[in-house]
PDB file of C-alpha atoms and ligand atoms in Angstrom:
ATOM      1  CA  UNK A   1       0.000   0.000   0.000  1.00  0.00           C
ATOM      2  CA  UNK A   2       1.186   3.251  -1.020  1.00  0.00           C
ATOM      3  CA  UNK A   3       2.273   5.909   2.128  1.00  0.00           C
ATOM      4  CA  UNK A   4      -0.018   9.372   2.148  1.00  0.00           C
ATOM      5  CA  UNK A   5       1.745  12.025   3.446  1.00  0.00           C
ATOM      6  CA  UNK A   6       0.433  14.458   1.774  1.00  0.00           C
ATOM      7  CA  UNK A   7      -2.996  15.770   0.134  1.00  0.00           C
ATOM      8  CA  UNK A   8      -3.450  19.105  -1.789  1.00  0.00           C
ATOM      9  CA  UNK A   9      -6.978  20.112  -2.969  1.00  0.00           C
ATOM     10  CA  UNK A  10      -8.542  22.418  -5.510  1.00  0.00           C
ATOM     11  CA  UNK A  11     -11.666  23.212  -3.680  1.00  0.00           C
ATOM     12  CA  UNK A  12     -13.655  24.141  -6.495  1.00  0.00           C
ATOM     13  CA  UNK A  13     -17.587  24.704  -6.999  1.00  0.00           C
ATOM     14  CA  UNK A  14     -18.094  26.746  -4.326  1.00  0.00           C
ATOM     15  CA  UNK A  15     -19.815  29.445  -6.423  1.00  0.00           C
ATOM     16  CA  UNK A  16     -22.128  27.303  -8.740  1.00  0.00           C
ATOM     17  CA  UNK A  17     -23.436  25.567  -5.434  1.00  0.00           C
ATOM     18  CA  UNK A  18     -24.377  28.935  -3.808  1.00  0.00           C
ATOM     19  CA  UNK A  19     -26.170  29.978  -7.044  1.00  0.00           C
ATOM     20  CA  UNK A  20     -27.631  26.737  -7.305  1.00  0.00           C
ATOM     21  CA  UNK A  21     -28.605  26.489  -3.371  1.00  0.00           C
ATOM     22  CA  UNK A  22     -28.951  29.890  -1.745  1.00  0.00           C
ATOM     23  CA  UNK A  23     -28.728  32.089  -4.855  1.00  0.00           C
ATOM     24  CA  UNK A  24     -25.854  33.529  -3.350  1.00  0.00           C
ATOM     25  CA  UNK A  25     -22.245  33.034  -4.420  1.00  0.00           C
ATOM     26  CA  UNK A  26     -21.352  34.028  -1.094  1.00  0.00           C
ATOM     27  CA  UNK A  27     -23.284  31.548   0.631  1.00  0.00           C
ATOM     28  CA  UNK A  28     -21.810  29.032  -1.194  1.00  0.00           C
ATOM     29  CA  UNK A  29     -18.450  29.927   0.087  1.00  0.00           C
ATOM     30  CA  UNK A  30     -19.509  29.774   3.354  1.00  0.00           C
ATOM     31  CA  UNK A  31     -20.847  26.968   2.730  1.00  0.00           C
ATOM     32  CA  UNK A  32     -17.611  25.691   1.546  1.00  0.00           C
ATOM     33  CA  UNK A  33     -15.489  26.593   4.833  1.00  0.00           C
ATOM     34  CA  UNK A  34     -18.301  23.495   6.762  1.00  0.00           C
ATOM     35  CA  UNK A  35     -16.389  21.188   3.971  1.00  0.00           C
ATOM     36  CA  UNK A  36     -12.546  22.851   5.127  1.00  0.00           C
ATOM     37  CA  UNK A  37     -13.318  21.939   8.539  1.00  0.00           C
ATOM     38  CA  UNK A  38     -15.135  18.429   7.630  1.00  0.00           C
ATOM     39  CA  UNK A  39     -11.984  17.576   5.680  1.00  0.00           C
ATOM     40  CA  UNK A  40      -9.618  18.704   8.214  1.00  0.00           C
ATOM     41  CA  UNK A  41     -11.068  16.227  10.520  1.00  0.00           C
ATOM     42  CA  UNK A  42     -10.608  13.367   8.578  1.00  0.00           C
ATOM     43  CA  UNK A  43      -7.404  14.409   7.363  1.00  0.00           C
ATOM     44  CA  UNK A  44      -6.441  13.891  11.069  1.00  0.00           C
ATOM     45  CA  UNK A  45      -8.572  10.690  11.564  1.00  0.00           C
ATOM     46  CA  UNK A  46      -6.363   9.503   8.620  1.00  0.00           C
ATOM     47  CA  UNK A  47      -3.142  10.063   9.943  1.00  0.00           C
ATOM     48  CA  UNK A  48      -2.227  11.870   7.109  1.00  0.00           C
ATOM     49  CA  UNK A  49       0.893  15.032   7.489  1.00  0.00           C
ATOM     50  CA  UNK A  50       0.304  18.002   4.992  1.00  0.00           C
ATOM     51  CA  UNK A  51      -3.127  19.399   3.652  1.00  0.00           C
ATOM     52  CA  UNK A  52      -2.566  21.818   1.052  1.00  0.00           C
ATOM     53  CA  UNK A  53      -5.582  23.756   0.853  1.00  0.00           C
ATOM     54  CA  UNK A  54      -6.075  26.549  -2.805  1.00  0.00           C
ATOM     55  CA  UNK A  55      -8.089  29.316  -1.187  1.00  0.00           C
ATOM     56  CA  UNK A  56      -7.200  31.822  -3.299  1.00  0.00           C
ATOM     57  CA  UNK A  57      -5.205  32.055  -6.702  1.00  0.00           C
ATOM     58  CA  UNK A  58      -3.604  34.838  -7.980  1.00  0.00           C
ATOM     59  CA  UNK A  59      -6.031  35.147 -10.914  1.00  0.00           C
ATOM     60  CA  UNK A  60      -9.032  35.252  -8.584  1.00  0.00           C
ATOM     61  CA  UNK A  61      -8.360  38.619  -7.949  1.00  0.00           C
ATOM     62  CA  UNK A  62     -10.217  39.449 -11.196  1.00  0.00           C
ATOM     63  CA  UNK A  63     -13.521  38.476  -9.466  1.00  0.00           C
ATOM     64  CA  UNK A  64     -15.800  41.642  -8.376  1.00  0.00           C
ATOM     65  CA  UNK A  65     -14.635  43.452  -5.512  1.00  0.00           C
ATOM     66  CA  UNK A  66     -17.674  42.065  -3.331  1.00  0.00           C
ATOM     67  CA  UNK A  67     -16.648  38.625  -3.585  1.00  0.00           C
ATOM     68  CA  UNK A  68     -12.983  39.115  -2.974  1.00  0.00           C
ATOM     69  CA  UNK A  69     -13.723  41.356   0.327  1.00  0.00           C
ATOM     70  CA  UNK A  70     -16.038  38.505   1.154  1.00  0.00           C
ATOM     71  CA  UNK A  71     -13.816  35.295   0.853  1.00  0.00           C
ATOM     72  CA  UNK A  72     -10.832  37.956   2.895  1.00  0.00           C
ATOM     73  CA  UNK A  73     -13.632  38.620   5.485  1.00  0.00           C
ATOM     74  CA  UNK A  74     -14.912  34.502   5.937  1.00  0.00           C
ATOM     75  CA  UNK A  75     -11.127  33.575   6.519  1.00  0.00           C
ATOM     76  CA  UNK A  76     -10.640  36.222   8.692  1.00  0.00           C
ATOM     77  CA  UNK A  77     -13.631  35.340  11.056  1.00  0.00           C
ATOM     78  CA  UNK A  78     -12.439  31.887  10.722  1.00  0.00           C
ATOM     79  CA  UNK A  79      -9.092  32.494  12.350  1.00  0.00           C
ATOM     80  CA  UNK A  80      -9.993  34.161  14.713  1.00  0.00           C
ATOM     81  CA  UNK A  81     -12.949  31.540  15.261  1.00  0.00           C
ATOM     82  CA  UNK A  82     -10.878  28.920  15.075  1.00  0.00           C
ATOM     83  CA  UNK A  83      -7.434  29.601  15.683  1.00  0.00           C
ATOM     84  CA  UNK A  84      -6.912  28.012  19.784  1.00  0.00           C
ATOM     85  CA  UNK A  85      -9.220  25.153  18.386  1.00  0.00           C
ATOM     86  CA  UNK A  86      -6.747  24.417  15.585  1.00  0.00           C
ATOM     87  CA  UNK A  87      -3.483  25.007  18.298  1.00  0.00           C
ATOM     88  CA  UNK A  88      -5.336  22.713  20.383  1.00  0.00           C
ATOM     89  CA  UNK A  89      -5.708  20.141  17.869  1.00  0.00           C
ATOM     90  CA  UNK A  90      -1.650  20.549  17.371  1.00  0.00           C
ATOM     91  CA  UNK A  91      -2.275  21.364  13.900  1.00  0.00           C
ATOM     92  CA  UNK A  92       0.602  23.790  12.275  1.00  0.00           C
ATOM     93  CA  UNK A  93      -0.900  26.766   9.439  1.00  0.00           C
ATOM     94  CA  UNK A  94       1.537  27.582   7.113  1.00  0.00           C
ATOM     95  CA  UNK A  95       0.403  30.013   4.220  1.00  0.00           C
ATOM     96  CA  UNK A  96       1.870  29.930   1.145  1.00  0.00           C
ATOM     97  CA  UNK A  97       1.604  32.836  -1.664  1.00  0.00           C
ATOM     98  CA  UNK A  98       2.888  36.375  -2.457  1.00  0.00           C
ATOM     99  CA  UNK A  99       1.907  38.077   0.718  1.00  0.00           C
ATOM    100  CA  UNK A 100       0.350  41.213  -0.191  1.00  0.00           C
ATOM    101  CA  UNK A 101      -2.778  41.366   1.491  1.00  0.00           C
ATOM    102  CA  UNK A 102      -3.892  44.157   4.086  1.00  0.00           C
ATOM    103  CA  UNK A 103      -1.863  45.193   7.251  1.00  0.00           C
ATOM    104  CA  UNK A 104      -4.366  43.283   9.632  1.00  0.00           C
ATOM    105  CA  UNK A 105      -4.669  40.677   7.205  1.00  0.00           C
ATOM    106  CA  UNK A 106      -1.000  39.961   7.450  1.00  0.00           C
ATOM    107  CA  UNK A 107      -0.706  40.586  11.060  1.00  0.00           C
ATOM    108  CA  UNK A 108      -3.802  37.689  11.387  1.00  0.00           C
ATOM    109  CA  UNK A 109      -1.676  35.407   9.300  1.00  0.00           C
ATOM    110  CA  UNK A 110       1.647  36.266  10.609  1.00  0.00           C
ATOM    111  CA  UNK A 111       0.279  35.450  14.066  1.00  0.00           C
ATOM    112  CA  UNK A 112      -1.438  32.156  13.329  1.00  0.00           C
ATOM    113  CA  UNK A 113       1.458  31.143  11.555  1.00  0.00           C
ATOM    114  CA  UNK A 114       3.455  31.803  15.139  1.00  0.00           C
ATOM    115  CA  UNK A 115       1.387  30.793  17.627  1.00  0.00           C
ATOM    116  CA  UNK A 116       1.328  27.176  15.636  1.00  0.00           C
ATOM    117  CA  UNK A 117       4.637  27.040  14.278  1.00  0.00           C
ATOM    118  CA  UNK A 118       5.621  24.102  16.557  1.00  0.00           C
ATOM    119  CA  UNK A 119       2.414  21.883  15.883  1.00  0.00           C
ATOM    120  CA  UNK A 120       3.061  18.573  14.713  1.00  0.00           C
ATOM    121  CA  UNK A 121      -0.090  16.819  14.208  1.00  0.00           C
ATOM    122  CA  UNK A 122      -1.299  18.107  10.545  1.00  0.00           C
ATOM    123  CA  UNK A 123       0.396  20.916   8.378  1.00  0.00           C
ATOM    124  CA  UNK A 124      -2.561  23.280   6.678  1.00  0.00           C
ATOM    125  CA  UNK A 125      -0.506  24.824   3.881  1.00  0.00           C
ATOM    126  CA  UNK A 126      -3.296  27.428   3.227  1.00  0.00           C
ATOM    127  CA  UNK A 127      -2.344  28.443  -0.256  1.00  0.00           C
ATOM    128  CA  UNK A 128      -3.416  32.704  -0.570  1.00  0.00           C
ATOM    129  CA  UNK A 129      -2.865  34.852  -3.342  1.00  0.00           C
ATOM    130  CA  UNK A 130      -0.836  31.729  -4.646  1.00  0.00           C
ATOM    131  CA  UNK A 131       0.474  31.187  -8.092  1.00  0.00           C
ATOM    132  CA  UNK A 132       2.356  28.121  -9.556  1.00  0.00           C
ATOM    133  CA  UNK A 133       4.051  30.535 -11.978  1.00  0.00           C
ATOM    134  CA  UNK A 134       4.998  33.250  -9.459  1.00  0.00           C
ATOM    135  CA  UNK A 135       6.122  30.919  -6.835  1.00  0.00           C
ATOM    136  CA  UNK A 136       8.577  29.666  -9.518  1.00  0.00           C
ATOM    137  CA  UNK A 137       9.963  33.073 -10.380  1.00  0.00           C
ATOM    138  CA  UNK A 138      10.273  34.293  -6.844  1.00  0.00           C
ATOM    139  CA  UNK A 139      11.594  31.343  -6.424  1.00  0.00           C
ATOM    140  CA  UNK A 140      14.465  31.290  -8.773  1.00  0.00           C
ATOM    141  CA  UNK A 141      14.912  34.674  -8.181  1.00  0.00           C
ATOM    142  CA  UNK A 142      16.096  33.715  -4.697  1.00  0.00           C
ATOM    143  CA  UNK A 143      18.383  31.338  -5.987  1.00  0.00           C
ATOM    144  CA  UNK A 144      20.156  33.785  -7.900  1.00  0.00           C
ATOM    145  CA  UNK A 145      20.683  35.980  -5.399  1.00  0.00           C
ATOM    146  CA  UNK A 146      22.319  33.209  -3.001  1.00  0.00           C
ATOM    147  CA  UNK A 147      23.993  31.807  -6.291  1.00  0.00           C
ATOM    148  CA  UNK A 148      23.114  28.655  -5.884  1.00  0.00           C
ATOM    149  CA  UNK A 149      23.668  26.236  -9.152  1.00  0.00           C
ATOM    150  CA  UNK A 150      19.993  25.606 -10.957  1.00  0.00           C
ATOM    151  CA  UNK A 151      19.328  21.919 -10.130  1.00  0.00           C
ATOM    152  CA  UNK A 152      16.250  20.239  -8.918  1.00  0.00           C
ATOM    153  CA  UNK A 153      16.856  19.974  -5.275  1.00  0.00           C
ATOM    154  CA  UNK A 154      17.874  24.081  -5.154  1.00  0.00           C
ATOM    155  CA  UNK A 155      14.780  24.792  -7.032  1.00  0.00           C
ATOM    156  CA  UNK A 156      12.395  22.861  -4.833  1.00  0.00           C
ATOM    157  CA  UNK A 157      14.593  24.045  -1.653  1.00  0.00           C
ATOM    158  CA  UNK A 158      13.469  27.662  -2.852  1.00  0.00           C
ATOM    159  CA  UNK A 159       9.959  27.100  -3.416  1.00  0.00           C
ATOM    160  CA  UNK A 160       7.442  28.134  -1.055  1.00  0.00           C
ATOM    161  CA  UNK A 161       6.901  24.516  -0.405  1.00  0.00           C
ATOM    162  CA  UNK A 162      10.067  24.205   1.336  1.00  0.00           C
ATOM    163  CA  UNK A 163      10.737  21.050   3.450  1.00  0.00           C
ATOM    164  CA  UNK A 164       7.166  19.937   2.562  1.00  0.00           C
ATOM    165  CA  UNK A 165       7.060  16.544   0.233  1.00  0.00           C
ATOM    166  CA  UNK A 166       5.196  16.556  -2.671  1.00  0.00           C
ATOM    167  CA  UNK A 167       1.920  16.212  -2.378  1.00  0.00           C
ATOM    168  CA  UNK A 168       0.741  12.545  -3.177  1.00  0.00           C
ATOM    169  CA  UNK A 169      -2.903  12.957  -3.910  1.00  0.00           C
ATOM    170  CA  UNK A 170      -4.205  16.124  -5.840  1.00  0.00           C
ATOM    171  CA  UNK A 171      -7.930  16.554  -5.829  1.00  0.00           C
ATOM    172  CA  UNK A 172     -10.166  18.927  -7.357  1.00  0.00           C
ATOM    173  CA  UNK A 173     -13.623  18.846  -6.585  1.00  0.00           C
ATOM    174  CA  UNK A 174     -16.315  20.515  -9.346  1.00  0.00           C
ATOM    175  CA  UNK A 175     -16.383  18.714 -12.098  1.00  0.00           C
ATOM    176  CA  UNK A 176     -13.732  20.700 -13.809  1.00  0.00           C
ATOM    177  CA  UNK A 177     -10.136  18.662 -15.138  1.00  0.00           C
ATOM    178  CA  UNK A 178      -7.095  21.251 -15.054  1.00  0.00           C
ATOM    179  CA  UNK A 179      -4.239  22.378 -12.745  1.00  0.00           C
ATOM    180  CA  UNK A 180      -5.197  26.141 -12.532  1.00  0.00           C
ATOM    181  CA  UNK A 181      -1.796  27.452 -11.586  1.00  0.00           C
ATOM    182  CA  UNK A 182      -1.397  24.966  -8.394  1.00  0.00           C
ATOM    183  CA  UNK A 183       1.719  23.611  -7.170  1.00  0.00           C
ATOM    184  CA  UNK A 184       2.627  22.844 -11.246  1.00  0.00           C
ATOM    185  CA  UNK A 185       6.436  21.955  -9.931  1.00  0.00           C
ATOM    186  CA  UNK A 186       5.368  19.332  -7.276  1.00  0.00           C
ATOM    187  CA  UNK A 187       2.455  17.855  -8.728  1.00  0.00           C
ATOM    188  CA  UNK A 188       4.580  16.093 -11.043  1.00  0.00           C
ATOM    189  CA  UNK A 189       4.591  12.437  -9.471  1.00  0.00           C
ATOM    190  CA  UNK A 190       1.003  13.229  -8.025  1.00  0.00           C
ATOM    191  CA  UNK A 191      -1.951  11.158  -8.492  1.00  0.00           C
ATOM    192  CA  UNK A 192      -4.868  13.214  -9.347  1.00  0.00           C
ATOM    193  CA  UNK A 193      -8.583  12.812  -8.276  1.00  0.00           C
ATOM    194  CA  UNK A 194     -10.889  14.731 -10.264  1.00  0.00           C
ATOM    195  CA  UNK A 195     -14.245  14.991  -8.508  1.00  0.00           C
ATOM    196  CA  UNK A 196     -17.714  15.856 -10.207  1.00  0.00           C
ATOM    197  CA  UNK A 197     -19.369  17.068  -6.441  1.00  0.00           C
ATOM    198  CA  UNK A 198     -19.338  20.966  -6.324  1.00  0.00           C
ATOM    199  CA  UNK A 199     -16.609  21.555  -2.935  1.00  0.00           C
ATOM    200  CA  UNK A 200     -19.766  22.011  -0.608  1.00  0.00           C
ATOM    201  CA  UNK A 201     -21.112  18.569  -1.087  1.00  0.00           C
ATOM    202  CA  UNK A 202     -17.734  17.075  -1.190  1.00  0.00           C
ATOM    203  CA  UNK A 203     -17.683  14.938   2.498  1.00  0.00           C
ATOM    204  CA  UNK A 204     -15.847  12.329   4.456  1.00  0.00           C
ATOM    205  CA  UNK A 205     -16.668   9.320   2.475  1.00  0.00           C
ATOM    206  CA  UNK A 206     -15.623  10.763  -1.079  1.00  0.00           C
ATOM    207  CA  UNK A 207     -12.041  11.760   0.717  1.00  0.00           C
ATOM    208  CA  UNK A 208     -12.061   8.216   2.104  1.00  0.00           C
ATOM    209  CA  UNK A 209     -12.951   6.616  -1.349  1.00  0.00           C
ATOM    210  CA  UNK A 210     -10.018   8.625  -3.209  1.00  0.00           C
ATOM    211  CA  UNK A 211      -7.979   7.536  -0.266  1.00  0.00           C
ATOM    212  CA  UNK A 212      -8.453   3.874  -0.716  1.00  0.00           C
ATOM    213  CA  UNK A 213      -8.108   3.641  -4.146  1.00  0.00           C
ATOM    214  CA  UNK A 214      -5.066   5.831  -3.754  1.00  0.00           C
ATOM    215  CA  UNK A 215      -3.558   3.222  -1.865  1.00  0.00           C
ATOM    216  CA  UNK A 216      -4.092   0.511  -4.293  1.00  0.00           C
ATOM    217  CA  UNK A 217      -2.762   2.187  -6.923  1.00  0.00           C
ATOM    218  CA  UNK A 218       1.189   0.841  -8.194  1.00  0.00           C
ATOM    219  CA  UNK A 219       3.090   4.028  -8.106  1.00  0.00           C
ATOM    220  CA  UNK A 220       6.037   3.361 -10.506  1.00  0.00           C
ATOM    221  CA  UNK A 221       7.430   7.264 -10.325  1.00  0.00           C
ATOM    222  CA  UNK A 222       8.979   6.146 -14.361  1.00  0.00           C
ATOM    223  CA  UNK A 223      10.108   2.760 -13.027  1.00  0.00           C
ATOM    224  CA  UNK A 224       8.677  -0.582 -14.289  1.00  0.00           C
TER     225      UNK A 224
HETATM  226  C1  FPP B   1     -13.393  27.967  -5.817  1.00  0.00           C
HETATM  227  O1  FPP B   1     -14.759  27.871  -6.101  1.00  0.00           O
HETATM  228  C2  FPP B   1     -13.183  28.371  -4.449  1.00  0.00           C
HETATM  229  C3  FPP B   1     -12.513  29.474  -4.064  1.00  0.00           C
HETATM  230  C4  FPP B   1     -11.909  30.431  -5.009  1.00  0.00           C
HETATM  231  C5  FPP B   1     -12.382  29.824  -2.637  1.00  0.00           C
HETATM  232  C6  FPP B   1     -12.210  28.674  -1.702  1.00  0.00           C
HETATM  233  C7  FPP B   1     -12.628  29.131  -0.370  1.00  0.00           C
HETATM  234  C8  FPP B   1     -13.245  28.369   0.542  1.00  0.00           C
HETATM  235  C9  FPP B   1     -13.467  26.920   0.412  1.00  0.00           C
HETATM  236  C10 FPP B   1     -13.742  28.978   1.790  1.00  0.00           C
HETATM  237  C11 FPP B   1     -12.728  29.740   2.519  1.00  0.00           C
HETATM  238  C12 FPP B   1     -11.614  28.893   2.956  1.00  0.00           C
HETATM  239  C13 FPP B   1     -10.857  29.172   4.013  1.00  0.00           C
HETATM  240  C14 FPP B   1      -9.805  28.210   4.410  1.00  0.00           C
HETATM  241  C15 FPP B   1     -11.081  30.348   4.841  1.00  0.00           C
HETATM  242  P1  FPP B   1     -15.376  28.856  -7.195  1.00  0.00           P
HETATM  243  O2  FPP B   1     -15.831  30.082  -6.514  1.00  0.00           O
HETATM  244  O3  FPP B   1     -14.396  29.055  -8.300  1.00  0.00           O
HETATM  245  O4  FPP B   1     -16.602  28.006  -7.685  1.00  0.00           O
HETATM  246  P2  FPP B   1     -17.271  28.020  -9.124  1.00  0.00           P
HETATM  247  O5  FPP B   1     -16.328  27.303 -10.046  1.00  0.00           O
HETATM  248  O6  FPP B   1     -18.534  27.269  -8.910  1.00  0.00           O
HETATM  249  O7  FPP B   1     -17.482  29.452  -9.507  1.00  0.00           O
END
């Protein structure tokens, strides 16, 4: 059986079920955060290291204003709503992404980032503002600057990934089949789940169905 360290998801559909249910994109994003917390859960139950979690991309920023100020506001109120809980659970937030997001904003992140920096249950790599693309150039900028040599290991060792393995099981929930700018360098040994529930409706037993057949899949990384 294959080892699962690692599980990064595209949580996609959040929108379309808010229209769909509630008329409200909005809604459906809130409704979306019930499926974070499900998820995290399980991811725990599971015994399973890293959760890398796609919040928000660096193309969303070309949705209307109202949306973006809500999605900010919901993970805002869910820090701070959630924050000791997720300390107490020994869980460890790491955010990955350009950060250029509002003083407080920062300061929010900064802290949580602090306050669970020696966790050791779970990792949340909460991906914000996050681009595959720019994490590469930022990231090869950096090596430049320490003049390292370009090779594989230096490259990853720059990334905002850093000392995190590659994720082993990518899913993206909504019915939709393509990368979207996510983690393009370390998703390239990743098996990938692509899920027709909207993100909302996504629950425990679909994350425990990809997991099992996961696990009985031969993982030849090129080998034979
Ligand atoms: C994609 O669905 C989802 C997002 C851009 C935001 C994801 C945010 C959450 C799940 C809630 C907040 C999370 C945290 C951790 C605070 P979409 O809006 O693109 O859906 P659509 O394809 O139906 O339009």
């Amino acid at each position: 059986m294959n080892p699962l360290n690692h599980v990064a998801i595209i949580m996609d559909g959040n929108g379309r079920w808010g229209v769909k249910n509630k008329n409200s994109r909005n809604l459906g994003h809130k409704e979306g955060l019930f499926a974070v917390e499900k998820i995290i859960k399980q991811t725990i139950k599971r015994d399973i290291k890293y959760l890398t979690l796609f919040a928000f991309s660096t193309e969303n920023w070309k949705r209307p204003n109202i949306e973006i100020a809500y999605l900010f506001k919901l993970l805002e109120k869910f820090l701070k709503e959630k924050l000791s809980e997720l300390d107490k659970q020994n869980i460890k937030l790491k955010i990955i992404g350009r950060r250029k997001f509002s003083l407080k904003l920062n300061k929010i992140l900064e802290e949580a980032e602090k306050i669970t920096f020696n966790n050791t249950k779970l990792q949340i790599n909460l991906a914000l503002n996050y681009g595959s693309k720019n994490e590469l150039i930022d990231g090869i900028k950096l090596l430049n600057k320490k003049n390292e040599k370009i090779t594989i290991k230096n490259i990853s060792n720059n990334l905002y990934t850093k000392n995190i393995p590659d994720p082993d099981i990518l899913i993206r929930t909504g019915n939709t089949k393509r990368l979207s700018n996510f983690l393009l360098w370390q998703l390239a040994y990743t098996e990938i789940f692509f899920e027709k529930k909207l993100w909302p409706d996504f629950n425990e037993k679909d994350y425990d169905k990809i997991i099992k057949k996961y696990k009985s899949i031969k993982r030849n990384f090129g080998n034979i």
